[in-house]
Amino acid sequence: MSLAADIGAIFSALLSLDSFEIQSALESDAAWVVGTVVAALGGLLVMLIYRKVPIIERHFERSVMVYSYLAIALIIFWGVIDRFVFNDQEPWSTTIPPLLFMVMAWFGASYNVRLRTHLSFSEFRTAMPRGGQLACLFLDAVLWFIFAVIVIVTTTRLVALSASNFQIVLGTDNIMQWWFLLAAPLSFFLMVGRVFQNLADDLHNWKTGEPLIKQAVIGAD
């Protein structure tokens, strides 16, 4: 089949909402083309939403992280009491926390891309000429975008595979694994939006003469 036909098959499968068709359609190389375009458009949409609704930009990812962490802590806390006090244990108490931890980590990765706390090498870059600094920031944006596309495509395939096999979370009767796995591609769409935000800030700083490299602080606003 041609690339155009494969792309059409992907969109047709997505519109059908049939996990078997989606899983089959995403196996083609066209998934990388669709993933790249959708990641770029999704990132632009996320950046626009963040600009128009600052409260979402400031609190959404952090809220997901905090509530995921609290849920993990509560499940583990009650699991210890349940096991050593009541000699009982919920079968899902050891399977859901790792999934929640992954959700927390994925959204945390997106948030910290905005803060530039991921291996930014700011001390080294500060000593570079201004043109070199901008080139490094462009390289960051390109690498983060490529990384996000890879994750979006591969994890979307994993979500479709999990859904088509009706995989449930171990220890539960009706909680599907793909509900948690879907957080991966969604969080990396947010990451692309953060990458575009940073790039827009870098271009603005370049034009206005503002410092390009700033000291990153974990947990800062």
XYZ file of C-alpha atoms in Angstrom:
221
model
C 0.000 0.000 0.000
C 1.145 3.566 -0.646
C 1.974 5.983 2.141
C -1.175 8.010 1.432
C -3.320 4.890 1.675
C -1.680 3.924 4.965
C -2.301 7.401 6.363
C -5.929 7.184 5.275
C -6.224 3.786 6.935
C -4.932 5.225 10.214
C -7.484 8.049 10.244
C -10.259 5.664 9.238
C -9.328 3.296 12.064
C -9.192 6.141 14.590
C -12.641 7.343 13.537
C -14.011 3.819 13.915
C -12.812 3.684 17.548
C -12.146 -0.030 16.996
C -9.020 -0.979 18.940
C -8.263 -3.922 16.640
C -8.351 -1.733 13.523
C -6.346 1.011 15.227
C -3.676 -1.427 16.397
C -3.369 -2.893 12.906
C -3.275 0.493 11.142
C -0.609 1.899 13.458
C 1.815 -0.891 12.554
C 2.639 0.819 9.242
C 5.452 3.336 8.813
C 2.804 5.949 8.073
C 2.284 6.146 11.830
C 5.520 8.150 12.045
C 4.296 10.687 9.490
C 0.923 11.022 11.191
C 2.585 11.131 14.608
C 4.930 13.949 13.570
C 2.164 16.105 12.093
C -0.275 15.447 14.939
C 2.430 16.118 17.545
C 3.234 19.475 15.943
C -0.422 20.505 15.637
C -1.204 19.218 19.116
C 1.758 21.094 20.562
C 0.624 24.334 18.945
C -2.887 23.801 20.319
C -1.512 23.140 23.806
C 0.651 26.275 23.630
C -2.403 28.316 22.562
C -4.509 26.928 25.420
C -1.746 27.676 27.913
C -1.544 31.264 26.664
C -5.300 31.810 26.762
C -5.932 30.027 30.082
C -2.963 30.712 32.419
C -4.502 28.771 35.307
C -4.245 25.572 33.256
C -0.677 26.402 32.276
C 0.313 26.910 35.905
C -1.564 24.116 37.636
C -2.652 21.254 35.369
C 0.543 19.183 35.228
C 1.413 19.885 38.855
C -2.096 18.881 39.939
C -1.783 15.560 38.102
C 1.581 14.968 39.783
C 0.381 15.875 43.273
C -2.851 13.888 43.140
C -1.084 10.865 41.645
C 1.488 11.009 44.440
C -1.205 11.342 47.102
C -3.105 8.398 45.642
C 0.059 6.279 45.689
C 0.782 7.260 49.292
C -2.767 6.526 50.449
C -2.888 3.137 48.721
C 0.455 2.086 50.192
C -0.412 3.477 53.639
C -3.703 1.619 53.774
C -2.095 -1.483 52.283
C 0.372 -1.655 55.182
C -2.412 -1.274 57.761
C -4.636 -3.732 55.924
C -1.912 -6.343 55.782
C -0.339 -6.123 59.232
C -3.389 -5.118 61.283
C -6.273 -6.877 59.559
C -4.271 -9.699 57.895
C -5.836 -8.800 54.575
C -4.666 -7.184 51.351
C -6.389 -5.738 48.322
C -5.033 -7.572 45.268
C -4.668 -4.306 43.317
C -2.721 -2.491 46.036
C 0.608 -3.521 44.479
C -0.321 -3.052 40.821
C -2.053 0.340 40.646
C 0.665 2.397 42.467
C 3.335 1.650 39.816
C 0.918 2.754 37.091
C 0.134 5.947 38.997
C 3.862 6.546 39.436
C 4.334 6.354 35.670
C 1.535 8.885 35.172
C 3.192 11.186 37.717
C 6.587 10.826 36.013
C 5.247 11.466 32.510
C 3.430 14.663 33.448
C 6.394 15.695 35.601
C 8.665 15.337 32.576
C 6.464 17.722 30.601
C 6.381 20.270 33.414
C 10.139 20.211 33.921
C 10.792 20.697 30.215
C 9.168 24.092 30.710
C 11.431 24.751 33.704
C 14.472 23.517 31.724
C 15.633 21.352 34.619
C 16.503 18.409 32.335
C 20.301 18.436 31.791
C 20.388 22.008 30.523
C 24.174 22.483 31.028
C 23.473 26.145 31.806
C 26.928 26.793 33.292
C 28.632 25.633 30.098
C 26.214 27.453 27.822
C 26.454 30.735 29.728
C 30.115 30.954 28.670
C 29.209 30.571 24.988
C 28.633 33.508 22.619
C 25.015 34.586 22.201
C 24.678 32.918 18.788
C 25.944 29.650 20.203
C 23.470 29.852 23.048
C 20.553 30.264 20.638
C 21.844 27.384 18.515
C 21.922 25.140 21.595
C 18.381 26.149 22.529
C 17.201 25.355 18.988
C 18.956 21.991 19.252
C 17.137 21.360 22.539
C 13.789 22.064 20.870
C 14.535 19.756 17.931
C 15.736 16.909 20.148
C 12.778 17.215 22.550
C 10.349 17.240 19.625
C 11.929 14.139 18.066
C 11.903 12.402 21.440
C 8.240 13.321 21.968
C 7.237 12.014 18.524
C 8.988 8.699 19.209
C 7.202 8.327 22.534
C 3.812 9.403 21.165
C 3.931 6.897 18.289
C 5.310 3.938 20.261
C 3.090 4.410 23.307
C -0.005 4.949 21.142
C 0.764 1.602 19.534
C 1.085 0.117 23.021
C -2.246 1.645 24.094
C -3.974 0.190 21.027
C -2.368 -3.226 21.612
C -3.433 -3.233 25.253
C -6.981 -2.200 24.374
C -7.302 -4.773 21.594
C -6.192 -7.531 23.991
C -8.566 -6.321 26.719
C -5.741 -6.204 29.245
C -6.940 -5.435 32.748
C -4.886 -4.205 35.687
C -3.804 -7.227 37.710
C -5.886 -7.647 40.840
C -8.931 -5.903 39.369
C -11.960 -7.067 37.423
C -12.763 -4.137 35.147
C -9.947 -1.542 35.276
C -8.214 -1.504 31.899
C -4.467 -1.015 31.575
C -4.826 1.259 28.564
C -6.577 3.871 30.704
C -3.257 4.434 32.463
C -1.065 3.914 29.390
C -2.994 6.605 27.514
C -1.442 9.151 29.873
C 1.920 8.661 28.122
C 1.063 10.029 24.656
C -1.169 12.706 26.211
C 1.611 13.958 28.485
C 4.055 14.094 25.584
C 1.624 16.225 23.598
C 1.823 18.605 26.548
C 5.603 18.332 26.359
C 5.594 19.452 22.728
C 3.525 22.450 23.797
C 6.123 23.235 26.460
C 8.914 22.921 23.885
C 7.144 25.407 21.616
C 6.609 27.747 24.573
C 10.310 27.686 25.385
C 11.275 28.235 21.765
C 8.936 31.231 21.501
C 10.474 32.678 24.681
C 13.983 32.117 23.319
C 13.196 33.967 20.078
C 11.638 36.823 22.049
C 14.686 37.049 24.317
C 16.969 37.017 21.284
C 15.106 39.916 19.671
C 14.844 41.996 22.852
C 18.375 41.379 24.094
C 17.242 39.537 27.229
C 19.515 36.794 28.617
C 19.024 33.529 26.737
C 20.379 31.196 29.397
C 18.894 31.392 32.864
C 19.548 29.291 35.932
C 16.938 26.550 36.170
C 15.322 25.926 39.561
C 13.430 22.702 40.242
C 9.920 23.431 41.470
C 9.972 27.096 40.431
C 7.045 28.751 38.682
